[in-house]
mmCIF file of C-alpha atoms (C1' of nucleotides) in Angstrom:
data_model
loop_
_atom_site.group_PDB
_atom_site.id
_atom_site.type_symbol
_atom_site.label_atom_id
_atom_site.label_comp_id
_atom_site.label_asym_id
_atom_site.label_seq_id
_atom_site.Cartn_x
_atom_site.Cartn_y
_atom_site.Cartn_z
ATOM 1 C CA UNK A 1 45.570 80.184 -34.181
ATOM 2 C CA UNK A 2 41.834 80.060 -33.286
ATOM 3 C CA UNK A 3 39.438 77.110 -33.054
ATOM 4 C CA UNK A 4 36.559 78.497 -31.542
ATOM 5 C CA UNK A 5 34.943 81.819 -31.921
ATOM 6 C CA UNK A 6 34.555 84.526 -29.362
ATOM 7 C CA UNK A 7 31.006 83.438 -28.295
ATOM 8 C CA UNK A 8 32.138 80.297 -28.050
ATOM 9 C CA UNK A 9 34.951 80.970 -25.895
ATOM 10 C CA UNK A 10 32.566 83.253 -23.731
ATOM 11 C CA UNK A 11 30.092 80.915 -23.201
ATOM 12 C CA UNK A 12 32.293 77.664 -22.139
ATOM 13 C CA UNK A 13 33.898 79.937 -19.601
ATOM 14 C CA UNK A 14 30.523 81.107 -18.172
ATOM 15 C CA UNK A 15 30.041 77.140 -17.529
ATOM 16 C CA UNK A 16 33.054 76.391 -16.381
ATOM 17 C CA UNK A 17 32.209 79.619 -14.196
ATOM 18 C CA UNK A 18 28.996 77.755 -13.048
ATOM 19 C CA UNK A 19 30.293 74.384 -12.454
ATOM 20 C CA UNK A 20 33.022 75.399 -9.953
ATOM 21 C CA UNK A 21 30.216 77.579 -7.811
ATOM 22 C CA UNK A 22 29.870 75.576 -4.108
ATOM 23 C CA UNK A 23 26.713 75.280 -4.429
ATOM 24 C CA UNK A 24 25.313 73.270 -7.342
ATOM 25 C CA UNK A 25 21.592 74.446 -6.952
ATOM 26 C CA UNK A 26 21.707 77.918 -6.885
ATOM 27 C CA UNK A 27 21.407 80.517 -9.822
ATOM 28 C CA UNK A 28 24.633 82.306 -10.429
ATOM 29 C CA UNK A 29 24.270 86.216 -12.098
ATOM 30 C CA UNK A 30 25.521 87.182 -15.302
ATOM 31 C CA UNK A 31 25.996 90.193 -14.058
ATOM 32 C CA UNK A 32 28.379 88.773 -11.302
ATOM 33 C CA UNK A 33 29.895 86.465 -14.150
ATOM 34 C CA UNK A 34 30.771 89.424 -16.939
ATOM 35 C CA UNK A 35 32.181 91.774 -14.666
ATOM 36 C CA UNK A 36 34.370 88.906 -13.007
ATOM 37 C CA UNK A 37 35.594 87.537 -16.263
ATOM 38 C CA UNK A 38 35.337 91.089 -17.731
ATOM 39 C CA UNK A 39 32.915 89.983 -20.365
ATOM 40 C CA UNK A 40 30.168 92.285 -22.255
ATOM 41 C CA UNK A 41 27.174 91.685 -20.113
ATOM 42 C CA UNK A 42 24.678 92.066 -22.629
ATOM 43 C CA UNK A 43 27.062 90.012 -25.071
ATOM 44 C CA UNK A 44 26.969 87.177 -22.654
ATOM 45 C CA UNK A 45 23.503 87.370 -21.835
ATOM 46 C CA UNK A 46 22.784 86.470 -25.402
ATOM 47 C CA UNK A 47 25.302 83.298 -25.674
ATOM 48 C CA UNK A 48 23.592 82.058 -22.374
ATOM 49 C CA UNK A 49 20.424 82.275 -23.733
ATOM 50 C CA UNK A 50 21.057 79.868 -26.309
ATOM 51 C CA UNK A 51 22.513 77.889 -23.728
ATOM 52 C CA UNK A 52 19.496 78.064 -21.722
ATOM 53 C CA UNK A 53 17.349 77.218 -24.976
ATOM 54 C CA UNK A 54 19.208 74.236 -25.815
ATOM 55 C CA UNK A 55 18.656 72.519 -22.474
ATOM 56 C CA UNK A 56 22.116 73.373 -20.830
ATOM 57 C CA UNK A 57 21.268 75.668 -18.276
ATOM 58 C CA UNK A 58 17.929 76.758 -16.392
ATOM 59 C CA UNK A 59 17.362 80.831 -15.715
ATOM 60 C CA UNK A 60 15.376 82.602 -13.425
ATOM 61 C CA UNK A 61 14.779 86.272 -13.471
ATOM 62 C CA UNK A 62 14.516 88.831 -10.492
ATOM 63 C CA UNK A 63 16.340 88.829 -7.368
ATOM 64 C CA UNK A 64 18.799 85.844 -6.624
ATOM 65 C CA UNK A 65 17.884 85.176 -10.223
ATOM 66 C CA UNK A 66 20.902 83.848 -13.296
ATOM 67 C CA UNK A 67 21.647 80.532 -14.792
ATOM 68 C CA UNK A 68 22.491 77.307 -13.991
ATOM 69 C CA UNK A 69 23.309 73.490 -14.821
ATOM 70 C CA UNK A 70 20.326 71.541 -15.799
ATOM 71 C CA UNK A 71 22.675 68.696 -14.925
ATOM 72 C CA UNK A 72 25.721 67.737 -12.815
ATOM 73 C CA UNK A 73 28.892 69.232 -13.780
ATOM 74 C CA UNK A 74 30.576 65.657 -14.889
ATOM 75 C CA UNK A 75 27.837 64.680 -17.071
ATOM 76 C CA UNK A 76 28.015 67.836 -19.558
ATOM 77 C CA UNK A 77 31.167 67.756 -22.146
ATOM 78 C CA UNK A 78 32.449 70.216 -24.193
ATOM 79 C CA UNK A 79 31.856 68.855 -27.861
ATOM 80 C CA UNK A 80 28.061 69.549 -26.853
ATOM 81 C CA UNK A 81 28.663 73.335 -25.797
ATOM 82 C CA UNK A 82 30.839 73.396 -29.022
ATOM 83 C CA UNK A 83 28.644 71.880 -31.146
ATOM 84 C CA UNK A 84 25.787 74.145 -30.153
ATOM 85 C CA UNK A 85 27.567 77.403 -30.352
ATOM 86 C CA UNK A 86 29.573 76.726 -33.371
ATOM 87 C CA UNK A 87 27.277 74.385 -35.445
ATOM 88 C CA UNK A 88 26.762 70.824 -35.441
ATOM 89 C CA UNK A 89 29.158 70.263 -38.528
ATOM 90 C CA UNK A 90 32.093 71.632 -36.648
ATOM 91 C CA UNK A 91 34.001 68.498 -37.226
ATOM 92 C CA UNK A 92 32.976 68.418 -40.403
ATOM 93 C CA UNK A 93 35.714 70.843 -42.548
ATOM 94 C CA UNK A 94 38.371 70.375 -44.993
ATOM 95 C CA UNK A 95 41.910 71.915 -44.127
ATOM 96 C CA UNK A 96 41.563 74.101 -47.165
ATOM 97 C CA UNK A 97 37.767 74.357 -47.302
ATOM 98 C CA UNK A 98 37.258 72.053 -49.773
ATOM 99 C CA UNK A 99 33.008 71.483 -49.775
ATOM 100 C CA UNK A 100 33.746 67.876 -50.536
ATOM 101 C CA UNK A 101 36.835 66.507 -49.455
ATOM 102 C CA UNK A 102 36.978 63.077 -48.814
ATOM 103 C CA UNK A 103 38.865 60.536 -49.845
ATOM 104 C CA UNK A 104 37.608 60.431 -53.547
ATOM 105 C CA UNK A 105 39.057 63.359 -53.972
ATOM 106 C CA UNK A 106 41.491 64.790 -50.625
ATOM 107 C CA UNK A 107 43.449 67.532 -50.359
ATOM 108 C CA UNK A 108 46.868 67.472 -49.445
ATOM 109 C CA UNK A 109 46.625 67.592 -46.055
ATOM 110 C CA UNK A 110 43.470 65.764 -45.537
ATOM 111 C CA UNK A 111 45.316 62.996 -43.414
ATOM 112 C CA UNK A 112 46.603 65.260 -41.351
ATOM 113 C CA UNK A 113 43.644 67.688 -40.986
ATOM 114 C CA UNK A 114 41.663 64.114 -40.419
ATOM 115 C CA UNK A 115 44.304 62.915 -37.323
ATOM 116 C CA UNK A 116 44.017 66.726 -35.697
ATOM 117 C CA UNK A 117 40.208 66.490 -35.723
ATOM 118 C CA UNK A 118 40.183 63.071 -34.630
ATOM 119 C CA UNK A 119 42.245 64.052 -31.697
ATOM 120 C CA UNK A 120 40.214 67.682 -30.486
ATOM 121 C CA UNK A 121 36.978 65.278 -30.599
ATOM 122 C CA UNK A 122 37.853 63.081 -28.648
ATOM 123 C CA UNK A 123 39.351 65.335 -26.006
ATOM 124 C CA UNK A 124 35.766 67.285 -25.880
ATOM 125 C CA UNK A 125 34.076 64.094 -25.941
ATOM 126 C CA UNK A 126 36.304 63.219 -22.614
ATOM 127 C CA UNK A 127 36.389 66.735 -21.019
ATOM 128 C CA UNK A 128 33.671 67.473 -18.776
ATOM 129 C CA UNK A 129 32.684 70.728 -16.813
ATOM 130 C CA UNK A 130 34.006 69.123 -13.620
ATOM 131 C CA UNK A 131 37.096 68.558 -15.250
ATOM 132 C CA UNK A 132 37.666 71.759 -16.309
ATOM 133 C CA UNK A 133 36.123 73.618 -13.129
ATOM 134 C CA UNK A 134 38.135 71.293 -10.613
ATOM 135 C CA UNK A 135 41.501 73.360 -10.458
ATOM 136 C CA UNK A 136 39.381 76.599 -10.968
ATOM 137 C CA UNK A 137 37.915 75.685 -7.377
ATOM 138 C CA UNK A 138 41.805 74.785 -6.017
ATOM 139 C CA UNK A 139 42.852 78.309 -7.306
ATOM 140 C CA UNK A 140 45.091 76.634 -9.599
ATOM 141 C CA UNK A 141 44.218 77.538 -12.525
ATOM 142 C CA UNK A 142 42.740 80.815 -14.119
ATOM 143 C CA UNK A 143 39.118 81.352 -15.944
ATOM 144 C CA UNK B 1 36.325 73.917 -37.122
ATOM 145 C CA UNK B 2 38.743 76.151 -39.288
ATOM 146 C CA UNK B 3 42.397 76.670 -38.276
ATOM 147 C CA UNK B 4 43.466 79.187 -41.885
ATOM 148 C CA UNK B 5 41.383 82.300 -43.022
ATOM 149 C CA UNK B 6 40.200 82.226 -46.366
ATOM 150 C CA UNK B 7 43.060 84.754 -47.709
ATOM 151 C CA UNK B 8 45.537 81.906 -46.058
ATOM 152 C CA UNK B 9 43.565 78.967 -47.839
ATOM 153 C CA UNK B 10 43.773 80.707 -51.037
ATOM 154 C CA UNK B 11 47.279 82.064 -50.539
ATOM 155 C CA UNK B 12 48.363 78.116 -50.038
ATOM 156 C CA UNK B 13 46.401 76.650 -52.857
ATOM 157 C CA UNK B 14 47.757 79.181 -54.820
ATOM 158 C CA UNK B 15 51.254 78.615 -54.195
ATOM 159 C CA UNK B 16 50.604 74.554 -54.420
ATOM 160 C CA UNK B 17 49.022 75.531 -57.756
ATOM 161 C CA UNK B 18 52.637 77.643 -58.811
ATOM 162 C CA UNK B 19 54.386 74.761 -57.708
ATOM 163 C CA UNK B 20 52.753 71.860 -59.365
ATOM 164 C CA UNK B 21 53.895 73.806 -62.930
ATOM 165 C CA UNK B 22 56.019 71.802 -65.618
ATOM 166 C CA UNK B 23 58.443 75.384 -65.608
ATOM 167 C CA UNK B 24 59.462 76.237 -62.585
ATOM 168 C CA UNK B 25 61.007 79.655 -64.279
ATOM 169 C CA UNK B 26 57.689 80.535 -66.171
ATOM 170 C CA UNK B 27 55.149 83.050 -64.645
ATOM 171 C CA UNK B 28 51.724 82.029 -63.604
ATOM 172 C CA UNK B 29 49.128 83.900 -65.060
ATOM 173 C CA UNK B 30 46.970 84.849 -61.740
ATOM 174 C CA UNK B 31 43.704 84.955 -63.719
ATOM 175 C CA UNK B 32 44.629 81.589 -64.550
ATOM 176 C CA UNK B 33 44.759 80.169 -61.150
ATOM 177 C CA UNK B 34 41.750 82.274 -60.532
ATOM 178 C CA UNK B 35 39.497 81.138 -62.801
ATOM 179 C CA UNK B 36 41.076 77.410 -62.765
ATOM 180 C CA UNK B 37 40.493 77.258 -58.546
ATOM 181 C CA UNK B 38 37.359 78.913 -58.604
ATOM 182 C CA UNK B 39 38.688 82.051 -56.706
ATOM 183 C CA UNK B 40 38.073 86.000 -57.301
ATOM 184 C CA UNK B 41 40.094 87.382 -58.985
ATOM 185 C CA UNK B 42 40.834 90.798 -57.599
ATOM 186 C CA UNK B 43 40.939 88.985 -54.154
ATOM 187 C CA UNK B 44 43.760 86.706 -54.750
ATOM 188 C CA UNK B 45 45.656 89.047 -56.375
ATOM 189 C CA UNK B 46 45.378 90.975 -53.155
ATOM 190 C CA UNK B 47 46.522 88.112 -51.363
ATOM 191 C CA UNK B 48 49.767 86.766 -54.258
ATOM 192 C CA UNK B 49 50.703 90.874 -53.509
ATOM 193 C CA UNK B 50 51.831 90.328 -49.949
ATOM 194 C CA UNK B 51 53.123 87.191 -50.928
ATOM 195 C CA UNK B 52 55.241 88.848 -53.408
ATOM 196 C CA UNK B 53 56.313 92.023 -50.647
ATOM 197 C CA UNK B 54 57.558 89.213 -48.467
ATOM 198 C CA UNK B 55 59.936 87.368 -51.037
ATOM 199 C CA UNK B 56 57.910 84.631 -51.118
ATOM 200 C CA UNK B 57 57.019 85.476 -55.266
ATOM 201 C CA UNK B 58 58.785 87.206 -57.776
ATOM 202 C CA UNK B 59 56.224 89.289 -60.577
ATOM 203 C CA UNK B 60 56.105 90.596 -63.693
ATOM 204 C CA UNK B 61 53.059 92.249 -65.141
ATOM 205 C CA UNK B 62 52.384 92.332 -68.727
ATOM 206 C CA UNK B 63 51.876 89.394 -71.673
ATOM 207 C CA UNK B 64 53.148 86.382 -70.056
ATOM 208 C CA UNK B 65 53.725 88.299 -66.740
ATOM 209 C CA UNK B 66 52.160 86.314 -63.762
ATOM 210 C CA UNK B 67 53.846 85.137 -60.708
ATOM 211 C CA UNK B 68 56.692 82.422 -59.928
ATOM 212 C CA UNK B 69 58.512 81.180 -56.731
ATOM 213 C CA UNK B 70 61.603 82.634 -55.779
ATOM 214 C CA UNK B 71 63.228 79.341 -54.593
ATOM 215 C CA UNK B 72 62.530 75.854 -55.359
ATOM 216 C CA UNK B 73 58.934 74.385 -53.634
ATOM 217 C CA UNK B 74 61.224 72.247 -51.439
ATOM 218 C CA UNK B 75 62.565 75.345 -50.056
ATOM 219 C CA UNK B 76 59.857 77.213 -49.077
ATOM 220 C CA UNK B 77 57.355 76.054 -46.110
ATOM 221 C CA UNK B 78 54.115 76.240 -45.034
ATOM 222 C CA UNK B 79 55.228 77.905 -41.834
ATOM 223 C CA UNK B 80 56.398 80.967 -43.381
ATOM 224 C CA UNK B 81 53.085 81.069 -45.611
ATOM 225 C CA UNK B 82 50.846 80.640 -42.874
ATOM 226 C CA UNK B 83 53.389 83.273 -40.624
ATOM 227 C CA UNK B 84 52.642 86.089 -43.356
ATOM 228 C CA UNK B 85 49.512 85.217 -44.117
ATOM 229 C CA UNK B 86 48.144 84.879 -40.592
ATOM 230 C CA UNK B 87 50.841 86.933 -38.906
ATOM 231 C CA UNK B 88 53.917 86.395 -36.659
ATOM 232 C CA UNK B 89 51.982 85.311 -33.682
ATOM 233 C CA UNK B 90 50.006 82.799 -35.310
ATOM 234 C CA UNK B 91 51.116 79.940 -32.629
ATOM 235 C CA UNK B 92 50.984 82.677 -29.480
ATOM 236 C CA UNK B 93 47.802 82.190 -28.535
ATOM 237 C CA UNK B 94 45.249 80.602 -25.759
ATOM 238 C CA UNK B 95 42.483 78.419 -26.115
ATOM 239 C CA UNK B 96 40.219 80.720 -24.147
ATOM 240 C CA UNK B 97 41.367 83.806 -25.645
ATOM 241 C CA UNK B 98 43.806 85.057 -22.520
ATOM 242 C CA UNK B 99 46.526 87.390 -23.449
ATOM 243 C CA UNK B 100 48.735 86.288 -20.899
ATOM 244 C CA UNK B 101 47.950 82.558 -20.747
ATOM 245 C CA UNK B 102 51.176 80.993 -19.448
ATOM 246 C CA UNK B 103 52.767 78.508 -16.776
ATOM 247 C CA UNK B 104 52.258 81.141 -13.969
ATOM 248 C CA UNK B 105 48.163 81.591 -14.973
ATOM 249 C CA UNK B 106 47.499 78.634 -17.465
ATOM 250 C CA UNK B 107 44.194 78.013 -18.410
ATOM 251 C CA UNK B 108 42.152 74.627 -18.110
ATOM 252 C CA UNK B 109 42.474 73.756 -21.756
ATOM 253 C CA UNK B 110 46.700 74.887 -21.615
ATOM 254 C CA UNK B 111 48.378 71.471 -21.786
ATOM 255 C CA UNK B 112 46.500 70.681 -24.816
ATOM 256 C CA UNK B 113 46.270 73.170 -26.604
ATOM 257 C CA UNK B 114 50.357 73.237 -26.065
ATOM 258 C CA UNK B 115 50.313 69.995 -27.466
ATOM 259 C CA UNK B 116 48.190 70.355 -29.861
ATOM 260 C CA UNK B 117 49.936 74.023 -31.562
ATOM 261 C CA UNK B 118 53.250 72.129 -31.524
ATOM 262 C CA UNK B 119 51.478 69.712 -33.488
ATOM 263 C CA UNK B 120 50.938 72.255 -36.060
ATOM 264 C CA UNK B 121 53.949 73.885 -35.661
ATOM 265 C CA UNK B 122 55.529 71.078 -36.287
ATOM 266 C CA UNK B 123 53.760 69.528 -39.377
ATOM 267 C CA UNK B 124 53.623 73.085 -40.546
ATOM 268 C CA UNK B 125 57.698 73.235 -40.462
ATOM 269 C CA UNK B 126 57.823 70.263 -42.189
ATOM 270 C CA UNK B 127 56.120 70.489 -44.797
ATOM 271 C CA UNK B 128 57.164 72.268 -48.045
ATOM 272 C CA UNK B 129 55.228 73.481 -51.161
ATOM 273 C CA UNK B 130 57.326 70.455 -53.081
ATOM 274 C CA UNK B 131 55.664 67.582 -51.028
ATOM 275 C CA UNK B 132 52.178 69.384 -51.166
ATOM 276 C CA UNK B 133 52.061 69.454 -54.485
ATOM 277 C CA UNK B 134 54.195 66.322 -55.378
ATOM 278 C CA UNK B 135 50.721 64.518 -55.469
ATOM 279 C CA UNK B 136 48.926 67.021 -57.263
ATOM 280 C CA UNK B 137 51.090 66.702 -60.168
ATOM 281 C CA UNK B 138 50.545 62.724 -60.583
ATOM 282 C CA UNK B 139 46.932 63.981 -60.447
ATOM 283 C CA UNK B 140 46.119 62.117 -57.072
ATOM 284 C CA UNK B 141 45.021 65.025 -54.913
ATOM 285 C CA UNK B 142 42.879 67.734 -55.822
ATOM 286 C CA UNK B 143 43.504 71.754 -55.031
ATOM 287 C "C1'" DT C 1 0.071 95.879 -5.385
ATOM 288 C "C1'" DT C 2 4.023 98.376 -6.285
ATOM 289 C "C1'" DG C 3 8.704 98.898 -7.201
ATOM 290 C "C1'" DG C 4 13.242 97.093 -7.872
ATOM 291 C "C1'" DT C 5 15.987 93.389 -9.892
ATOM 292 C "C1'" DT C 6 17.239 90.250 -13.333
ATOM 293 C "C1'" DT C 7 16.832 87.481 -17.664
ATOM 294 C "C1'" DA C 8 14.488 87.502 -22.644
ATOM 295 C "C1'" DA C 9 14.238 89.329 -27.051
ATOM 296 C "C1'" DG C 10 15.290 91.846 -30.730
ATOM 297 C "C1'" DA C 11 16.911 96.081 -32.978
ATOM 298 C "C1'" DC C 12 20.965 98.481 -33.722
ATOM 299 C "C1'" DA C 13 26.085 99.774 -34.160
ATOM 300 C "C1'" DA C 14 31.049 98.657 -34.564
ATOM 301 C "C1'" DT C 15 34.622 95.810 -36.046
ATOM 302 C "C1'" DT C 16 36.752 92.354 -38.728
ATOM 303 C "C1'" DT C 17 36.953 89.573 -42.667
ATOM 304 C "C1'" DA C 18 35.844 88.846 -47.331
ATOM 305 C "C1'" DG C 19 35.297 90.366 -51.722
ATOM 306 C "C1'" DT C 20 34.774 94.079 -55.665
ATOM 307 C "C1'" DC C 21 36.150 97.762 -58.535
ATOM 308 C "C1'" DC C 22 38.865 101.344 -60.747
ATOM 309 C "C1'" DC C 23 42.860 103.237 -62.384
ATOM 310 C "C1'" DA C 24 47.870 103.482 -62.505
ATOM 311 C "C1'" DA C 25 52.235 101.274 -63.762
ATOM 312 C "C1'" DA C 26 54.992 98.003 -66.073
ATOM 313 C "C1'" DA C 27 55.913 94.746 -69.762
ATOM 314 C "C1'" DG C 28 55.546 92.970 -74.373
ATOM 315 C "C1'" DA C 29 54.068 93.225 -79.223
ATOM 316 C "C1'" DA C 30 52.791 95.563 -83.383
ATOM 317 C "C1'" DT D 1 55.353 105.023 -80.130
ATOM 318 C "C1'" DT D 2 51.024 103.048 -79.178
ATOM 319 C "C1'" DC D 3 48.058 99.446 -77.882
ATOM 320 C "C1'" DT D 4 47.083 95.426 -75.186
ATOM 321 C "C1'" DT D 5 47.891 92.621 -71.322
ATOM 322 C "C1'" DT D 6 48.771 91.903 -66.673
ATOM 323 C "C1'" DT D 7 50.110 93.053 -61.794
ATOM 324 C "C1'" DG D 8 50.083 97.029 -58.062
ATOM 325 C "C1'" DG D 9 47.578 99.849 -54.968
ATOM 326 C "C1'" DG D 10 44.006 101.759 -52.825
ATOM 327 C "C1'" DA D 11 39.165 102.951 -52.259
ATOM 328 C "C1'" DC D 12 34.974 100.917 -51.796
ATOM 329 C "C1'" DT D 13 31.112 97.411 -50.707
ATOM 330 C "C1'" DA D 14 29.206 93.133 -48.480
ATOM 331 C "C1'" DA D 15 28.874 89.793 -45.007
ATOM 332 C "C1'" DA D 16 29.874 87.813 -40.707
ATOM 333 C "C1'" DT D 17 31.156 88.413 -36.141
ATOM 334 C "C1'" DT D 18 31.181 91.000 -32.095
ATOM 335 C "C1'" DG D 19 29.284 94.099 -29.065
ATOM 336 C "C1'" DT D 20 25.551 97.700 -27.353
ATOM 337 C "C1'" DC D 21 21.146 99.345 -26.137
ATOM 338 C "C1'" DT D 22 16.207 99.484 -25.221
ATOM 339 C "C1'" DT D 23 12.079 97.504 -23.792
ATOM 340 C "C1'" DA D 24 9.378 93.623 -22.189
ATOM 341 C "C1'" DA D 25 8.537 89.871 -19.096
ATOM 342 C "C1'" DA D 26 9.228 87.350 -14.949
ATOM 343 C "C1'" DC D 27 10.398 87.109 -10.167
ATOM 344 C "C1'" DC D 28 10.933 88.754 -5.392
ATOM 345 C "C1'" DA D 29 10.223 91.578 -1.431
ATOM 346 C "C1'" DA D 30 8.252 95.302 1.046
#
DNA sequence: TTGGTTTAAGACAATTTAGTCCCAAAAGAA
DNA sequence: TTCTTTTGGGACTAAATTGTCTTAAACCAA
C-alpha cells in the first residue's frame, strides 16, 4: 500500500533532512543529501526545485551553495509539501475512482474512504518538519 | 490520494457487479459489465483472468459463457481481492518507502502508518462482496 | 578575471502501469 | 459438422512515473 508517490516521498525526506541540520541558516547540498539518503541526485534536484519554486525552500548555487527552509521548521506541515508534489486535489478521490462520488450518488465504501481521509488530513495538517526531524536529531529514528 | 490501482478498482467493481446478480449460478457476460461500468473491454478481461487462476471465478466461454463466483459474496473478501490483485505484500510496506522499516529502524511517520494499515486491514477483512453490494441491489449506491 | 562548484532547466531514456489488439480455444446452436 | 459467441493468452502500444544526462547560469575563491 502506497499513498504518496516516489517524488513525493523523496522530497519530504530531503526536508525532514533540512530541518534536523544544527544550523537553521545555512544551505545544505543535494549532493550531500542524495548520496546520504541514497537518492538519484539529479532526480532530487528536480523535486527540490519545485520546492524551491513554490516558496518552501531558498537555493543558492556555487560553493557552500543547496537549499534551505524559507521558514522555521515548526511552521511548515506536511499536507502543504503533499499538496504541492501530489496536486492540490489529493484529498479529493473516490475509493474506487468514481469522478463524482458524493453523497448523491456514493460508492460503497465512500464512508469509509471519507473517515480514512479525514484522519491522514488531519495528521499532515498537525505534523510539522520539527516534528518529524526531532528524533532524526536524537538518532532515534531513521530518514 | 489513491490506495487501489486501476486493475484493483476494476477487479472490485467487477466482482460487486457479479454479486449484485438476481442468479447467483448464471454467468456474467464480461462485455456486459464492460460496457455497463464504462470499462475496456480487453482490459478487464485481463484482470477477471487472474481472478479466475486464483479461484476467486469460475468461466465458461461461449453463448451464455461469462463469469460467476465460486462461493457465495458473503464468503469471499475484499482482502483476498485486493491480496491478488495488488499482491501478497500489499500491507508490508513503509510510509517513506524503506525496505526494512521496523521497530529496530522505524521511520518518523511508523506509528501511523501502523495504525492506519491495520485500519485497512481490518475493514478490508471485514468486509465481503455480499455487504458491498447489498446496497447496490436496492439501488442505493452506485458502482 | 578565471576556474571550479553547485543549482536550474530541459531533453532524453527506462520502467511501470494502463490499455489495445489479434488469434486460439472452448462452448453452444443450427 | 460448422458457425457464432465468448473467454484465454500473449504480443503490442500508450501514458505516466521514475530516473539520467547535458548544458547553462549563478556563486565563490584564488
Amino acid at each position: 500500500m502506497k499513498v504518496l508517490s516516489n517524488a513525493s516521498i523523496y522530497g519530504l525526506r530531503a526536508l525532514i533532512y533540512v530541518a534536523s541540520q544544527k544550523n537553521e541558516k545555512e544551505y545544505v547540498s543535494i549532493r550531500e543529501m542524495s548520496e546520504s539518503m541514497d537518492i538519484s541526485f539529479h532526480f532530487l534536484t528536480k523535486i527540490l526545485q519545485t520546492l524551491t519554486k513554490n516558496g518552501i525552500l531558498y537555493s543558492s548555487r556555487g560553493p557552500h551553495g543547496g537549499v534551505a527552509l524559507t521558514r522555521p521548521p515548526g511552521q511548515v506541515f506536511m499536507v502543504e509539501i503533499v499538496k504541492i508534489l501530489e496536486g492540490e486535489d489529493y484529498f479529493d478521490t473516490c475509493f474506487l475512482g468514481h469522478p463524482d462520488c458524493g453523497i448523491a450518488a456514493p460508492c460503497p465504501m465512500h464512508d469509509f474512504w471519507i473517515n480514512v481521509k479525514s484522519v491522514f488530513l488531519d495528521r499532515f495538517e498537525k505534523t510539522s518538519l520539527e516534528e518529524l526531524s526531532a528524533k532524526i536529531k536524537e538518532g532515534k529514528l531513521r530518514l
